[in-house]
Coordinates of C-alpha atoms in Angstrom, one line a residue:
Chain A
X1 CA 33.2 103.9 24.1
X2 CA 36.0 106.5 24.3
X3 CA 39.3 105.9 26.2
X4 CA 38.1 108.2 29.0
X5 CA 34.9 106.2 29.5
X6 CA 36.8 102.9 29.4
X7 CA 39.3 104.1 32.1
X8 CA 36.4 105.4 34.2
X9 CA 34.5 102.1 33.9
X10 CA 37.5 100.0 34.8
X11 CA 38.2 102.2 37.9
X12 CA 34.5 102.1 39.0
X13 CA 34.4 98.3 38.5
X14 CA 37.6 97.8 40.5
X15 CA 36.2 100.1 43.3
X16 CA 33.0 98.0 43.4
X17 CA 35.1 94.8 43.7
X18 CA 36.8 96.3 46.8
X19 CA 33.4 97.2 48.3
X20 CA 32.1 93.6 47.7
X21 CA 35.3 92.1 49.2
X22 CA 34.9 94.4 52.3
X23 CA 31.3 93.5 52.7
X24 CA 32.0 89.8 52.5
X25 CA 34.8 90.2 55.1
X26 CA 32.4 92.1 57.3
X27 CA 29.8 89.4 57.1
X28 CA 32.1 86.4 57.3
X29 CA 35.1 87.2 59.5
X30 CA 35.0 85.9 63.1
X31 CA 35.8 88.9 65.4
X32 CA 35.7 92.7 65.6
X33 CA 39.3 93.3 64.6
X34 CA 39.4 91.2 61.5
X35 CA 36.0 92.7 60.4
X36 CA 37.4 96.2 60.9
X37 CA 40.5 95.2 58.9
X38 CA 38.3 94.0 56.0
X39 CA 36.0 97.0 56.2
X40 CA 38.6 99.8 56.4
X41 CA 41.1 98.5 53.9
X42 CA 38.4 97.8 51.3
X43 CA 36.5 101.0 51.9
X44 CA 39.5 103.3 51.7
X45 CA 40.7 101.8 48.5
X46 CA 37.2 101.2 47.1
X47 CA 36.3 104.9 47.7
X48 CA 39.5 106.0 46.1
X49 CA 38.9 103.9 43.0
X50 CA 35.2 105.0 42.7
X51 CA 36.1 108.7 43.3
X52 CA 38.9 108.5 40.7
X53 CA 36.6 106.7 38.2
X54 CA 34.0 109.5 38.7
X55 CA 36.7 112.2 38.4
X56 CA 38.0 110.7 35.1
X57 CA 34.4 110.4 33.8
X58 CA 33.6 114.0 34.7
X59 CA 36.8 115.2 33.0
X60 CA 36.7 118.4 35.1
X61 CA 39.6 119.4 37.4
X62 CA 37.2 121.1 39.8
X63 CA 35.0 118.0 40.3
X64 CA 38.2 115.9 40.6
X65 CA 39.4 118.2 43.4
X66 CA 36.1 118.0 45.2
X67 CA 36.1 114.2 45.0
X68 CA 39.7 114.2 46.4
X69 CA 38.4 116.1 49.4
X70 CA 35.5 113.7 49.8
X71 CA 38.0 110.8 49.8
X72 CA 40.3 112.4 52.3
X73 CA 37.4 113.2 54.6
X74 CA 36.1 109.6 54.3
X75 CA 39.6 108.4 55.0
X76 CA 39.9 110.5 58.1
X77 CA 36.5 109.5 59.5
X78 CA 37.1 105.8 58.8
X79 CA 40.5 105.9 60.4
X80 CA 39.3 107.5 63.6
X81 CA 36.1 105.5 64.0
X82 CA 38.0 102.2 63.3
X83 CA 40.5 103.1 65.9
X84 CA 37.8 104.0 68.4
X85 CA 35.8 100.8 67.8
X86 CA 38.9 98.6 68.1
X87 CA 39.9 100.4 71.3
X88 CA 36.5 100.0 72.8
X89 CA 36.5 96.3 71.9
X90 CA 39.9 95.8 73.4
X91 CA 38.9 97.5 76.7
X92 CA 35.6 95.6 76.9
X93 CA 37.4 92.2 76.9
X94 CA 39.1 91.1 80.1
X95 CA 43.0 91.0 79.8
X96 CA 43.3 87.2 79.8
X97 CA 41.0 86.9 76.8
X98 CA 42.6 89.6 74.7
X99 CA 44.2 88.5 71.4
Chain B
X1 CA 17.1 99.9 31.9
X2 CA 19.9 100.4 34.4
X3 CA 18.0 103.4 35.8
X4 CA 14.9 101.3 36.4
X5 CA 17.0 98.7 38.1
X6 CA 18.5 101.3 40.4
X7 CA 15.1 102.8 41.2
X8 CA 13.7 99.3 41.9
X9 CA 16.7 98.5 44.2
X10 CA 16.2 101.8 46.1
X11 CA 12.4 101.3 46.4
X12 CA 12.8 97.7 47.7
X13 CA 15.6 98.8 50.0
X14 CA 13.5 101.6 51.5
X15 CA 10.5 99.2 52.2
X16 CA 12.8 96.5 53.5
X17 CA 14.7 98.8 55.8
X18 CA 11.4 100.3 57.1
X19 CA 10.2 96.8 57.9
X20 CA 13.5 96.0 59.6
X21 CA 13.1 99.2 61.6
X22 CA 9.7 98.4 63.0
X23 CA 10.2 94.7 63.4
X24 CA 13.8 94.8 64.8
X25 CA 14.4 92.7 67.8
X26 CA 16.2 95.3 69.7
X27 CA 15.8 99.1 70.0
X28 CA 19.5 99.6 69.1
X29 CA 19.1 97.6 65.9
X30 CA 16.0 99.5 65.0
X31 CA 17.8 102.8 65.4
X32 CA 20.7 101.6 63.1
X33 CA 18.2 100.5 60.5
X34 CA 16.4 103.8 60.8
X35 CA 19.6 105.7 60.1
X36 CA 20.4 103.5 57.0
X37 CA 16.7 104.0 56.0
X38 CA 17.3 107.8 56.1
X39 CA 20.4 107.5 53.9
X40 CA 18.5 105.4 51.3
X41 CA 15.6 107.9 51.4
X42 CA 18.1 110.7 50.6
X43 CA 19.2 108.6 47.6
X44 CA 15.5 108.2 46.6
X45 CA 15.0 112.0 46.8
X46 CA 18.1 112.5 44.7
X47 CA 16.8 110.1 42.1
X48 CA 13.5 112.1 42.1
X49 CA 15.5 115.2 41.2
X50 CA 14.8 116.8 44.6
X51 CA 18.4 117.5 45.8
X52 CA 17.2 120.0 48.5
X53 CA 15.1 117.3 50.1
X54 CA 18.0 114.8 49.7
X55 CA 20.3 117.1 51.6
X56 CA 17.7 117.7 54.3
X57 CA 16.9 114.0 54.6
X58 CA 20.6 113.0 54.9
X59 CA 21.5 115.8 57.3
X60 CA 18.4 115.9 59.5
X61 CA 16.6 112.6 58.9
X62 CA 19.6 110.3 59.0
X63 CA 22.3 112.4 60.8
X64 CA 20.8 114.5 63.5
X65 CA 17.7 112.3 64.2
X66 CA 20.0 109.3 64.3
X67 CA 22.3 110.9 66.8
X68 CA 19.3 112.0 68.9
X69 CA 17.9 108.4 68.9
X70 CA 21.3 106.9 69.7
X71 CA 21.9 109.3 72.6
X72 CA 18.4 108.6 73.9
X73 CA 19.1 104.9 73.8
X74 CA 22.3 105.5 75.8
X75 CA 20.4 107.5 78.4
X76 CA 17.6 104.9 78.6
X77 CA 20.3 102.3 79.4
X78 CA 21.8 104.6 82.0
X79 CA 18.4 105.2 83.6
X80 CA 17.1 101.7 83.6
X81 CA 20.4 100.0 84.2
X82 CA 19.4 97.4 81.5
X83 CA 19.2 97.4 77.7
X84 CA 15.8 98.0 76.3
X85 CA 15.5 94.9 74.2
X86 CA 11.9 94.5 73.2
X87 CA 10.6 96.7 70.4
X88 CA 7.1 98.3 70.5
X89 CA 6.0 95.7 67.9
X90 CA 6.6 92.9 70.2
X91 CA 5.2 94.6 73.3
X92 CA 1.9 95.5 71.9
X93 CA 1.2 93.5 68.7
X94 CA -2.5 94.6 68.4
X95 CA -1.4 98.2 68.5
X96 CA 1.1 97.7 65.6
X97 CA -1.5 95.7 63.6
X98 CA -4.1 98.4 64.2
X99 CA -1.8 101.3 63.2
X100 CA -0.6 99.3 60.2
X101 CA -4.1 98.8 58.9
X102 CA -4.9 102.5 59.6
X103 CA -1.8 103.6 57.7
X104 CA -2.6 101.3 54.8
X105 CA -6.2 102.6 54.7
X106 CA -5.0 106.2 54.7
X107 CA -2.6 105.5 51.8
X108 CA -5.4 103.8 49.8
X109 CA -7.8 106.7 50.5
X110 CA -5.3 109.4 49.7
X111 CA -4.3 107.6 46.5
X112 CA -7.9 107.1 45.5
X113 CA -8.8 110.7 46.1
X114 CA -5.7 112.1 44.3
X115 CA -6.3 109.8 41.3
X116 CA -10.0 110.8 41.1
X117 CA -9.2 114.6 41.1
X118 CA -9.3 116.3 37.7
X119 CA -5.8 116.9 36.4
X120 CA -5.5 120.7 36.8
X121 CA -2.3 122.5 36.0
X122 CA -0.5 123.3 39.3
X123 CA -1.7 126.9 39.5
X124 CA 0.2 128.0 42.6
X125 CA 3.5 126.3 41.4
X126 CA 3.2 127.9 38.0
X127 CA 2.6 131.4 39.5
X128 CA 5.5 131.0 41.9
X129 CA 7.8 129.9 39.2
X130 CA 6.9 132.9 37.0
X131 CA 7.4 135.4 39.7
X132 CA 10.6 133.9 41.1
X133 CA 12.8 136.6 39.5
X134 CA 11.0 139.2 41.7
X135 CA 12.2 137.4 44.8
X136 CA 15.9 137.8 43.9
X137 CA 17.0 134.2 44.5
X138 CA 17.3 131.7 41.7
X139 CA 16.7 128.5 43.8
X140 CA 13.0 128.0 43.7
X141 CA 13.0 126.0 46.9
X142 CA 14.5 128.9 48.9
X143 CA 12.2 131.3 47.1
X144 CA 9.1 129.3 48.2
X145 CA 10.4 128.8 51.7
X146 CA 11.2 132.4 52.4
X147 CA 8.9 134.4 50.1
X148 CA 5.8 132.4 48.9
X149 CA 5.4 130.2 51.9
X150 CA 7.1 132.3 54.6
X151 CA 4.3 131.7 57.1
X152 CA 4.9 128.0 57.1
X153 CA 8.6 128.5 57.6
X154 CA 8.0 130.8 60.5
X155 CA 5.7 128.2 62.1
X156 CA 8.3 125.5 61.6
X157 CA 10.7 127.6 63.7
X158 CA 8.0 128.0 66.3
X159 CA 7.6 124.2 66.3
X160 CA 11.3 123.7 66.8
X161 CA 11.3 126.2 69.7
X162 CA 8.3 124.5 71.2
X163 CA 10.0 121.1 70.9
X164 CA 13.0 122.4 72.8
X165 CA 10.8 123.9 75.5
X166 CA 8.9 120.6 75.7
X167 CA 12.1 118.7 76.1
X168 CA 13.2 121.1 78.9
X169 CA 9.9 120.6 80.6
X170 CA 10.2 116.8 80.5
X171 CA 13.9 116.9 81.4
X172 CA 13.1 118.9 84.6
X173 CA 10.8 116.1 85.7
X174 CA 12.9 113.1 84.6
X175 CA 16.4 114.5 85.2
X176 CA 18.2 112.4 82.5
X177 CA 21.6 113.2 84.1
X178 CA 24.9 113.7 82.4
X179 CA 25.9 111.4 79.6
X180 CA 28.2 108.5 80.6
X181 CA 31.6 110.0 80.5
X182 CA 33.3 109.8 77.1
X183 CA 35.8 107.0 77.3
X184 CA 37.9 108.2 74.4
X185 CA 38.3 111.9 75.2
X186 CA 42.0 111.7 75.6
X187 CA 42.7 109.7 72.5
X188 CA 45.0 111.9 70.3
X189 CA 43.3 110.9 67.1
X190 CA 39.9 112.3 68.4
X191 CA 41.5 115.7 68.9
X192 CA 43.0 115.6 65.4
X193 CA 39.6 114.6 63.9
X194 CA 37.8 117.4 65.8
X195 CA 40.3 120.1 64.9
X196 CA 39.7 119.3 61.3
X197 CA 36.0 118.3 61.2
X198 CA 34.5 121.0 63.4
X199 CA 35.9 124.0 61.3
X200 CA 34.8 122.1 58.2
X201 CA 31.3 121.7 59.5
X202 CA 31.2 125.5 60.0
X203 CA 32.5 126.1 56.5
X204 CA 30.0 123.7 55.0
X205 CA 27.2 125.3 56.9
X206 CA 28.0 128.7 55.7
X207 CA 28.5 127.4 52.2
X208 CA 25.1 125.7 52.2
X209 CA 23.5 128.9 53.5
X210 CA 25.2 131.0 50.7
X211 CA 24.5 128.4 48.0
X212 CA 20.8 128.1 49.1
X213 CA 20.1 131.2 47.0
X214 CA 21.0 129.6 43.7
X215 CA 21.6 125.9 44.3
X216 CA 20.4 123.2 46.7
X217 CA 21.0 124.2 50.3
X218 CA 19.6 126.6 52.8
X219 CA 19.2 127.3 56.5
X220 CA 17.8 123.9 57.6
X221 CA 20.5 121.8 55.9
X222 CA 23.3 124.2 57.0
X223 CA 21.9 124.3 60.6
X224 CA 22.0 120.5 60.7
X225 CA 25.6 120.4 59.5
X226 CA 26.6 123.0 62.0
X227 CA 24.8 121.1 64.7
X228 CA 26.7 118.0 63.8
X229 CA 29.9 119.8 64.7
X230 CA 28.4 120.8 68.0
X231 CA 27.3 117.2 68.6
X232 CA 30.9 116.0 68.0
X233 CA 32.1 118.5 70.6
X234 CA 29.5 117.2 73.1
X235 CA 30.3 113.6 72.4
X236 CA 34.0 114.0 72.9
X237 CA 33.6 115.9 76.1
X238 CA 34.8 119.3 74.8
X239 CA 31.4 120.9 75.7
X240 CA 29.5 119.9 78.7
X241 CA 26.0 120.6 80.1
X242 CA 25.6 123.8 82.1
X243 CA 23.1 124.2 84.9
X244 CA 21.4 127.2 83.3
X245 CA 21.4 128.7 79.8
X246 CA 23.4 131.8 79.3
X247 CA 21.9 135.0 77.9
X248 CA 23.7 134.3 74.6
X249 CA 22.1 130.9 74.3
X250 CA 18.6 132.3 75.1
X251 CA 19.0 134.9 72.4
X252 CA 20.3 132.3 70.0
X253 CA 17.4 130.0 70.6
X254 CA 14.8 132.7 69.6
X255 CA 17.0 134.6 67.1
X256 CA 15.5 133.0 64.0
X257 CA 11.9 133.5 65.1
X258 CA 12.6 137.0 66.3
X259 CA 14.4 138.3 63.2
X260 CA 11.9 136.6 60.9
X261 CA 8.9 138.1 62.8
X262 CA 10.5 141.6 63.2
X263 CA 11.1 141.9 59.4
X264 CA 7.6 140.5 58.8
X265 CA 6.0 143.0 61.2
X266 CA 8.0 146.0 59.9
X267 CA 6.8 145.2 56.4
X268 CA 3.2 145.0 57.7
X269 CA 3.5 148.5 59.2
X270 CA 5.0 149.8 55.9
X271 CA 1.8 148.7 54.2
X272 CA 3.2 145.6 52.6
X273 CA 1.8 142.1 53.2
X274 CA 3.0 140.5 56.5
X275 CA 6.3 138.6 56.1
X276 CA 7.0 140.1 52.7
X277 CA 10.8 140.3 52.2
X278 CA 12.2 143.8 51.5
X279 CA 15.0 142.4 49.4
X280 CA 17.6 139.7 48.9
X281 CA 19.6 141.0 51.9
X282 CA 16.6 140.3 54.1
X283 CA 16.3 136.7 52.9
X284 CA 20.0 136.1 53.7
X285 CA 19.6 137.8 57.1
X286 CA 16.6 135.7 58.0
X287 CA 18.3 132.5 56.7
X288 CA 21.4 133.3 58.8
X289 CA 19.3 133.8 61.9
X290 CA 17.4 130.6 61.2
X291 CA 20.6 128.6 60.7
X292 CA 22.0 129.8 64.1
X293 CA 18.8 129.0 65.9
X294 CA 18.4 125.6 64.3
X295 CA 22.0 124.5 65.0
X296 CA 21.8 125.7 68.7
X297 CA 18.4 124.1 69.3
X298 CA 19.6 120.8 67.9
X299 CA 22.8 120.7 69.9
X300 CA 20.9 121.6 73.1
X301 CA 18.3 118.9 72.4
X302 CA 21.2 116.4 71.9
X303 CA 22.9 117.5 75.1
X304 CA 19.5 117.5 76.9
X305 CA 20.7 120.5 78.8
X306 CA 19.6 124.1 79.3
X307 CA 23.0 125.3 78.2
X308 CA 26.5 124.3 77.4
X309 CA 29.9 125.4 78.6
X310 CA 33.5 124.5 77.7
X311 CA 34.8 121.5 79.6
X312 CA 37.6 122.4 82.0

């Protein structure tokens, strides 16, 4: 196993850990806000780690740049959809029951 | 070993998600399961070395169909005033059992027939592969769609147009009404997202069209991606339903069918077989027209409207 492959494997494994943590949070946390917290934090960092792992493994600058764009687009979509879901949840609860 | 494990997980996931889709307690849950099912199907196609199908499944099967189903659910809620909770499986169990038995019998029959056929070399495929250089595109899928199997592709466009006309006919009876107003149109983040994602959807659509000649891609995938941008504009209230379709929209709806048929007929009068492509430029011209028609049809289907206009 070369150094490049080792770094890629470590990054991929770390990324998978974040995804597992996020999934457990999504399943176990009590309300919308904490679930969103678990999901978005884990996914953003998990995707970054997986993308960097794949970029290191490919060893190509072009593929690395494409993966960077993929991560940025995922980040953008996750941020906005998280914001919209949280906003909808907040507006759907009556003011006296809001956290 | 790992590859077999991945394939097994995908296969079990596809079957599990299909079961969840038809047995789901609520329509909403079934729709979500169907979208995830589409994404997993895309992975299955990718594992089977069919990247063109994977792209089409992800963009059309999961993306656009998912959006259409979700908006239909929303409209059903608005029309009924209540959430449709009970799935078809619970409403008519005998029907689902009967269709399940029928589908299983069909699969067994097809499998039995295909196993009992003599193993002949795939004559048509071999011939198409050998003559692909004459077409001028190096992606065999695009070559087959536009040159060797052009009639099917033309008919698919006809089916898409017929689907839109059918939806119009039903809509004029049922009058689904406007979508419940977007509650988040004024959120600044949505504007920022749209200003980035809609141009990117145009860019990716054109890229997929151009790449279709030599790599996975093509008019259907590109059209679905472009339609996704249009769906976002509808959802966020930037585009709204118009009473009538404009002349541009009518031309756009039939553009793919018209350009394709024109080139095909011209070639017929010039003594060539019908729908023969006079060159690579013709393939790209037809693909561009197809892409525009597909994208416009899908967005109009999503909006359930004869036309669209910019929101004031």
